[in-house]
mmCIF file of C-alpha atoms in Angstrom:
data_model
loop_
_atom_site.group_PDB
_atom_site.id
_atom_site.type_symbol
_atom_site.label_atom_id
_atom_site.label_comp_id
_atom_site.label_asym_id
_atom_site.label_seq_id
_atom_site.Cartn_x
_atom_site.Cartn_y
_atom_site.Cartn_z
ATOM 1 C CA MET A 305 0.062 0.065 0.483
ATOM 2 C CA HIS A 306 1.170 3.407 -0.716
ATOM 3 C CA TYR A 307 0.237 6.496 0.683
ATOM 4 C CA LYS A 308 -0.627 9.941 -1.571
ATOM 5 C CA LYS A 309 2.634 12.162 -0.620
ATOM 6 C CA VAL A 310 2.356 15.828 0.304
ATOM 7 C CA LEU A 311 5.651 17.930 0.908
ATOM 8 C CA THR A 312 5.571 21.025 2.855
ATOM 9 C CA ILE A 313 8.019 23.813 2.235
ATOM 10 C CA ALA A 314 7.446 26.667 4.572
ATOM 11 C CA GLY A 315 8.134 28.127 7.719
ATOM 12 C CA SER A 316 7.064 26.983 11.283
ATOM 13 C CA ASP A 317 4.558 28.645 13.851
ATOM 14 C CA SER A 318 5.076 28.149 17.286
ATOM 15 C CA GLY A 319 1.629 28.755 18.241
ATOM 16 C CA GLY A 320 0.514 25.898 15.664
ATOM 17 C CA GLY A 321 -1.986 27.630 13.950
ATOM 18 C CA ALA A 322 -0.689 28.316 10.622
ATOM 19 C CA GLY A 323 3.058 27.205 8.646
ATOM 20 C CA ILE A 324 4.256 23.670 9.131
ATOM 21 C CA GLN A 325 2.047 22.998 11.554
ATOM 22 C CA ALA A 326 -0.991 23.975 10.163
ATOM 23 C CA ASP A 327 0.014 22.722 6.319
ATOM 24 C CA ILE A 328 0.710 18.969 8.697
ATOM 25 C CA LYS A 329 -2.862 18.783 10.008
ATOM 26 C CA SER A 330 -4.567 19.867 6.823
ATOM 27 C CA ILE A 331 -2.455 17.066 4.621
ATOM 28 C CA SER A 332 -3.386 14.934 6.969
ATOM 29 C CA ALA A 333 -6.997 15.707 7.390
ATOM 30 C CA CYS A 334 -7.247 15.692 3.376
ATOM 31 C CA GLN A 335 -5.859 11.810 3.618
ATOM 32 C CA CYS A 336 -2.069 12.282 2.317
ATOM 33 C CA TYR A 337 1.371 11.776 4.285
ATOM 34 C CA ALA A 338 2.953 14.784 5.287
ATOM 35 C CA SER A 339 6.713 15.710 5.036
ATOM 36 C CA SER A 340 8.266 19.106 5.379
ATOM 37 C CA ALA A 341 11.103 21.545 4.982
ATOM 38 C CA ILE A 342 11.104 24.574 7.114
ATOM 39 C CA THR A 343 11.963 27.599 6.059
ATOM 40 C CA ALA A 344 12.017 29.554 8.710
ATOM 41 C CA ILE A 345 11.397 29.456 12.390
ATOM 42 C CA THR A 346 9.156 32.109 13.530
ATOM 43 C CA ALA A 347 8.426 33.107 17.668
ATOM 44 C CA GLN A 348 4.659 33.501 16.756
ATOM 45 C CA ASN A 349 1.207 33.033 18.899
ATOM 46 C CA THR A 350 -2.433 34.178 18.106
ATOM 47 C CA ILE A 351 -1.628 37.644 18.809
ATOM 48 C CA GLY A 352 1.344 38.256 16.433
ATOM 49 C CA VAL A 353 5.121 37.524 15.252
ATOM 50 C CA ARG A 354 7.371 37.919 17.733
ATOM 51 C CA ASP A 355 10.538 36.914 15.805
ATOM 52 C CA ILE A 356 11.662 35.380 12.531
ATOM 53 C CA HIS A 357 14.997 33.276 12.498
ATOM 54 C CA ALA A 358 15.957 32.128 8.832
ATOM 55 C CA ILE A 359 17.321 28.237 8.469
ATOM 56 C CA PRO A 360 20.607 28.222 6.242
ATOM 57 C CA SER A 361 20.188 28.030 2.890
ATOM 58 C CA GLU A 362 21.991 24.612 2.742
ATOM 59 C CA ILE A 363 19.966 23.265 5.629
ATOM 60 C CA LEU A 364 16.562 24.061 3.496
ATOM 61 C CA ARG A 365 17.786 22.554 0.845
ATOM 62 C CA SER A 366 19.039 19.237 2.555
ATOM 63 C CA GLN A 367 16.251 18.753 4.347
ATOM 64 C CA ILE A 368 14.369 19.010 0.899
ATOM 65 C CA GLU A 369 16.730 16.725 -1.102
ATOM 66 C CA ALA A 370 16.817 14.274 1.834
ATOM 67 C CA VAL A 371 12.875 13.826 1.715
ATOM 68 C CA LEU A 372 12.585 13.760 -1.971
ATOM 69 C CA ASP A 373 15.657 11.248 -2.436
ATOM 70 C CA ASP A 374 14.103 9.050 -0.155
ATOM 71 C CA ILE A 375 10.210 9.292 0.134
ATOM 72 C CA GLY A 376 9.303 11.233 -2.535
ATOM 73 C CA THR A 377 6.160 13.300 -3.297
ATOM 74 C CA ASP A 378 2.691 13.876 -4.902
ATOM 75 C CA ALA A 379 2.632 17.753 -4.600
ATOM 76 C CA ILE A 380 4.346 20.037 -3.321
ATOM 77 C CA LYS A 381 2.876 23.249 -1.338
ATOM 78 C CA ILE A 382 5.061 26.194 -0.577
ATOM 79 C CA GLY A 383 4.482 28.805 1.537
ATOM 80 C CA MET A 384 6.661 31.375 3.620
ATOM 81 C CA LEU A 385 10.499 31.489 1.977
ATOM 82 C CA HIS A 386 11.221 34.950 3.847
ATOM 83 C CA SER A 387 14.722 35.714 1.702
ATOM 84 C CA PRO A 388 15.841 35.491 -1.782
ATOM 85 C CA GLU A 389 18.061 32.924 -0.844
ATOM 86 C CA SER A 390 15.332 30.545 0.217
ATOM 87 C CA ILE A 391 13.154 31.195 -3.122
ATOM 88 C CA GLN A 392 16.550 30.402 -5.427
ATOM 89 C CA ILE A 393 17.136 27.151 -3.293
ATOM 90 C CA VAL A 394 13.268 25.965 -3.769
ATOM 91 C CA ALA A 395 13.591 26.911 -7.501
ATOM 92 C CA ASN A 396 17.180 24.782 -8.110
ATOM 93 C CA CYS A 397 15.237 21.804 -6.231
ATOM 94 C CA LEU A 398 11.952 22.434 -8.606
ATOM 95 C CA ASP A 399 14.349 21.887 -11.558
ATOM 96 C CA LYS A 400 16.206 18.805 -10.111
ATOM 97 C CA TYR A 401 13.082 17.031 -8.968
ATOM 98 C CA GLN A 402 10.178 17.768 -12.088
ATOM 99 C CA ILE A 403 7.211 17.554 -9.532
ATOM 100 C CA LYS A 404 3.945 18.718 -11.198
ATOM 101 C CA ASN A 405 1.926 19.420 -8.828
ATOM 102 C CA VAL A 406 2.969 22.659 -7.008
ATOM 103 C CA VAL A 407 0.939 24.822 -5.233
ATOM 104 C CA LEU A 408 2.179 28.310 -4.335
ATOM 105 C CA ASP A 409 0.907 30.055 -1.498
ATOM 106 C CA PRO A 410 2.151 33.420 -1.707
ATOM 107 C CA VAL A 411 2.667 34.557 1.975
ATOM 108 C CA MET A 412 3.528 38.176 2.753
ATOM 109 C CA VAL A 413 1.950 39.389 5.225
ATOM 110 C CA ALA A 414 0.395 37.374 8.444
ATOM 111 C CA THR A 415 -3.182 37.584 9.675
ATOM 112 C CA SER A 416 -2.284 40.232 12.495
ATOM 113 C CA GLY A 417 -0.168 42.555 10.112
ATOM 114 C CA ASP A 418 2.706 41.177 10.145
ATOM 115 C CA LYS A 419 5.306 41.086 7.293
ATOM 116 C CA LEU A 420 6.473 37.920 6.882
ATOM 117 C CA LEU A 421 8.434 38.552 3.621
ATOM 118 C CA LEU A 422 11.424 40.390 2.904
ATOM 119 C CA ASP A 423 10.788 43.440 0.519
ATOM 120 C CA GLU A 424 13.803 42.127 -2.069
ATOM 121 C CA ALA A 425 12.139 38.834 -1.753
ATOM 122 C CA ILE A 426 8.788 39.674 -3.667
ATOM 123 C CA ASN A 427 10.739 40.067 -7.129
ATOM 124 C CA HIS A 428 12.267 36.771 -6.872
ATOM 125 C CA LEU A 429 9.307 34.927 -5.985
ATOM 126 C CA LYS A 430 8.058 36.791 -9.063
ATOM 127 C CA THR A 431 10.428 36.074 -11.620
ATOM 128 C CA VAL A 432 12.222 33.009 -10.197
ATOM 129 C CA LEU A 433 9.459 31.003 -8.344
ATOM 130 C CA PHE A 434 5.919 31.694 -10.002
ATOM 131 C CA PRO A 435 7.136 30.183 -13.836
ATOM 132 C CA LYS A 436 8.058 26.620 -11.728
ATOM 133 C CA VAL A 437 4.434 26.238 -9.751
ATOM 134 C CA ARG A 438 1.405 25.135 -11.303
ATOM 135 C CA ILE A 439 -1.019 27.115 -9.287
ATOM 136 C CA ILE A 440 -0.622 30.383 -6.957
ATOM 137 C CA THR A 441 -3.489 31.075 -3.874
ATOM 138 C CA PRO A 442 -2.837 34.959 -3.307
ATOM 139 C CA ASN A 443 -5.258 36.779 -0.515
ATOM 140 C CA LEU A 444 -6.326 40.637 -1.473
ATOM 141 C CA PRO A 445 -3.596 41.966 -0.266
ATOM 142 C CA GLU A 446 -1.308 39.912 -2.018
ATOM 143 C CA ALA A 447 -2.731 40.028 -5.508
ATOM 144 C CA GLU A 448 -2.286 44.203 -4.687
ATOM 145 C CA ILE A 449 1.653 43.321 -4.639
ATOM 146 C CA LEU A 450 1.506 41.238 -7.370
ATOM 147 C CA LEU A 451 -0.556 44.011 -9.449
ATOM 148 C CA GLY A 452 0.549 46.796 -8.294
ATOM 149 C CA ARG A 453 -2.299 48.223 -7.947
ATOM 150 C CA LYS A 454 -5.417 48.431 -5.137
ATOM 151 C CA ILE A 455 -8.004 46.089 -5.954
ATOM 152 C CA GLU A 456 -11.301 47.882 -4.844
ATOM 153 C CA LYS A 457 -14.267 45.238 -5.107
ATOM 154 C CA GLN A 458 -15.620 41.934 -5.735
ATOM 155 C CA SER A 459 -16.556 42.046 -8.942
ATOM 156 C CA GLU A 460 -13.215 42.287 -10.279
ATOM 157 C CA PHE A 461 -12.272 39.243 -9.451
ATOM 158 C CA ARG A 462 -13.045 36.792 -12.376
ATOM 159 C CA THR A 463 -11.188 39.678 -14.257
ATOM 160 C CA ILE A 464 -7.785 40.168 -12.006
ATOM 161 C CA ALA A 465 -7.282 36.274 -11.975
ATOM 162 C CA LYS A 466 -7.564 36.318 -15.551
ATOM 163 C CA GLU A 467 -5.142 39.189 -15.684
ATOM 164 C CA LEU A 468 -2.640 37.407 -12.579
ATOM 165 C CA ALA A 469 -2.638 34.224 -14.854
ATOM 166 C CA ASN A 470 -1.909 35.524 -18.101
ATOM 167 C CA LYS A 471 0.958 38.041 -16.394
ATOM 168 C CA TYR A 472 2.727 35.269 -14.530
ATOM 169 C CA GLN A 473 1.560 32.349 -16.509
ATOM 170 C CA VAL A 474 0.185 30.083 -13.980
ATOM 171 C CA SER A 475 -3.076 29.199 -12.264
ATOM 172 C CA VAL A 476 -4.627 31.416 -9.747
ATOM 173 C CA LEU A 477 -7.067 30.925 -6.833
ATOM 174 C CA LEU A 478 -7.752 34.495 -6.001
ATOM 175 C CA LYS A 479 -9.183 34.576 -2.477
ATOM 176 C CA ALA A 480 -11.901 37.055 -1.512
ATOM 177 C CA GLY A 481 -11.521 36.544 2.678
ATOM 178 C CA HIS A 482 -10.220 40.070 3.412
ATOM 179 C CA LEU A 483 -13.356 41.753 1.621
ATOM 180 C CA ASN A 484 -15.968 43.218 3.561
ATOM 181 C CA ASP A 485 -18.783 41.705 1.488
ATOM 182 C CA GLU A 486 -21.361 38.786 3.192
ATOM 183 C CA ASP A 487 -21.385 36.274 0.083
ATOM 184 C CA LEU A 488 -17.971 35.976 -0.727
ATOM 185 C CA ILE A 489 -16.594 34.742 -3.817
ATOM 186 C CA ASP A 490 -12.985 32.972 -4.126
ATOM 187 C CA VAL A 491 -12.117 32.831 -8.222
ATOM 188 C CA LEU A 492 -10.226 30.088 -9.951
ATOM 189 C CA TYR A 493 -8.909 31.070 -13.470
ATOM 190 C CA ASP A 494 -7.206 27.457 -14.718
ATOM 191 C CA PHE A 495 -4.612 28.780 -17.146
ATOM 192 C CA GLU A 496 -4.304 25.363 -18.214
ATOM 193 C CA SER A 497 -7.892 25.612 -19.798
ATOM 194 C CA SER A 498 -8.678 28.901 -19.791
ATOM 195 C CA GLU A 499 -11.634 28.540 -17.460
ATOM 196 C CA SER A 500 -12.984 30.333 -14.606
ATOM 197 C CA LEU A 501 -14.903 29.241 -12.010
ATOM 198 C CA ASP A 502 -16.391 30.883 -8.501
ATOM 199 C CA LEU A 503 -16.200 29.302 -5.488
ATOM 200 C CA ALA A 504 -19.208 30.930 -3.270
ATOM 201 C CA SER A 505 -19.365 31.122 0.628
ATOM 202 C CA LYS A 506 -21.088 33.167 3.044
ATOM 203 C CA ARG A 507 -19.054 35.073 5.628
ATOM 204 C CA ILE A 508 -18.464 33.549 8.820
ATOM 205 C CA GLU A 509 -18.234 35.817 11.911
ATOM 206 C CA THR A 510 -15.109 34.355 13.760
ATOM 207 C CA LYS A 511 -11.969 35.827 14.842
ATOM 208 C CA ASN A 512 -10.512 32.581 14.517
ATOM 209 C CA THR A 513 -8.906 32.738 10.855
ATOM 210 C CA HIS A 514 -4.924 32.537 11.715
ATOM 211 C CA GLY A 515 -3.618 30.205 9.066
ATOM 212 C CA THR A 516 -6.757 29.939 6.759
ATOM 213 C CA GLY A 517 -4.402 30.401 3.586
ATOM 214 C CA CYS A 518 -2.062 27.868 4.731
ATOM 215 C CA CYS A 519 -4.737 25.385 5.198
ATOM 216 C CA LEU A 520 -6.392 26.361 2.059
ATOM 217 C CA SER A 521 -3.125 25.841 -0.116
ATOM 218 C CA SER A 522 -2.166 22.513 1.384
ATOM 219 C CA ALA A 523 -5.450 21.142 0.962
ATOM 220 C CA LEU A 524 -5.797 22.252 -2.861
ATOM 221 C CA ALA A 525 -2.036 20.481 -2.897
ATOM 222 C CA SER A 526 -3.274 16.982 -1.109
ATOM 223 C CA PHE A 527 -6.449 17.217 -3.853
ATOM 224 C CA LEU A 528 -4.363 17.534 -6.383
ATOM 225 C CA ALA A 529 -1.937 14.622 -5.257
ATOM 226 C CA ARG A 530 -4.893 12.374 -5.046
ATOM 227 C CA GLY A 531 -5.333 12.613 -8.731
ATOM 228 C CA PHE A 532 -7.831 15.506 -8.850
ATOM 229 C CA SER A 533 -8.222 18.337 -11.509
ATOM 230 C CA ILE A 534 -7.026 21.965 -10.878
ATOM 231 C CA SER A 535 -10.835 22.851 -10.613
ATOM 232 C CA GLU A 536 -11.815 19.843 -8.820
ATOM 233 C CA SER A 537 -8.968 20.360 -6.316
ATOM 234 C CA ALA A 538 -10.032 23.676 -5.969
ATOM 235 C CA GLN A 539 -13.356 22.975 -5.046
ATOM 236 C CA LEU A 540 -12.708 20.306 -2.477
ATOM 237 C CA ALA A 541 -10.320 22.553 -0.753
ATOM 238 C CA LYS A 542 -12.810 25.529 -0.662
ATOM 239 C CA ALA A 543 -15.247 23.024 1.164
ATOM 240 C CA TYR A 544 -12.629 21.862 3.859
ATOM 241 C CA ILE A 545 -11.733 25.177 4.632
ATOM 242 C CA THR A 546 -14.535 26.402 4.629
ATOM 243 C CA GLU A 547 -15.790 23.581 7.058
ATOM 244 C CA SER A 548 -12.454 24.179 9.184
ATOM 245 C CA ILE A 549 -13.484 27.727 9.935
ATOM 246 C CA LYS A 550 -16.935 26.690 10.998
ATOM 247 C CA ALA A 551 -16.182 24.146 13.033
ATOM 248 C CA GLY A 552 -13.479 25.990 14.596
ATOM 249 C CA THR A 553 -15.175 29.194 15.732
ATOM 250 C CA ASP A 554 -16.701 28.539 18.844
ATOM 251 C CA TYR A 555 -13.149 27.539 20.384
ATOM 252 C CA GLU A 556 -10.905 29.400 22.085
ATOM 253 C CA ILE A 557 -7.295 29.164 21.711
ATOM 254 C CA GLY A 558 -5.160 32.418 22.831
ATOM 255 C CA LYS A 559 -6.076 36.172 23.017
ATOM 256 C CA GLY A 560 -5.977 36.799 19.338
ATOM 257 C CA HIS A 561 -6.953 35.200 16.219
ATOM 258 C CA GLY A 562 -7.189 31.212 16.508
ATOM 259 C CA PRO A 563 -7.097 28.539 14.157
ATOM 260 C CA VAL A 564 -9.792 26.318 12.387
ATOM 261 C CA HIS A 565 -10.439 23.002 13.346
ATOM 262 C CA HIS A 566 -8.080 20.985 11.312
ATOM 263 C CA PHE A 567 -9.543 18.053 11.980
ATOM 264 C CA HIS A 568 -13.167 19.153 12.317
ATOM 265 C CA GLN A 569 -14.594 15.923 10.641
ATOM 266 C CA TYR A 570 -13.081 13.320 12.335
ATOM 267 C CA TRP A 571 -13.749 14.576 15.896
ATOM 268 C CA ASP A 572 -17.421 14.297 17.880
#
């Protein structure tokens, strides 16, 4: 018997709600085997990020190669990379191992508002890493950085997702969670098929939204690893994160933005 496998390359969140910790929980909940390569260690809780320590580039490379030389993977999820050096290491590894299903969550800002990506790394991310991945999952602030302009309303999302996809030659899942609308519509633009897909959900009133982007991108990578198409994977991942947010609403962890309930379908 063989597991479907997902390698997550991301930062560690000591609070457990985002980053590597959230990725491993989400990948496991979506029925895949999770392996990891840590890019940075954060001193972090539900209130904010206190400190970041980047992992040396050669240690990052060794982690990725150790996993892929032995265990292998059916998909890779990439989260916080922090520096141009770590971005280059990951790009080199993607060239070496030629994994098809690569999901990039272009992590730039935490839910708390703390910046997680160095300014000089943003351009490196776009030029070096975007061409090597299958799909990116920006939220509204990240999409504005990638576009270089403000996004005013949800009605623009279809056009913007397509614009981002054509600009960077990659499929795009544009997330609407930062908008204030009652009905939130994420938009998938599948660059491979040139088709758009609306993924609608109702706004859930909760402060427990820490790590939602990590969980969504990890779920997306998991369903791609299991053989679903981009559109099928996006729908399944959206359903997973929506139910995880709902199930985590009434829990209280910490004084700030708590996590979602990653294993909601397995708990009483």
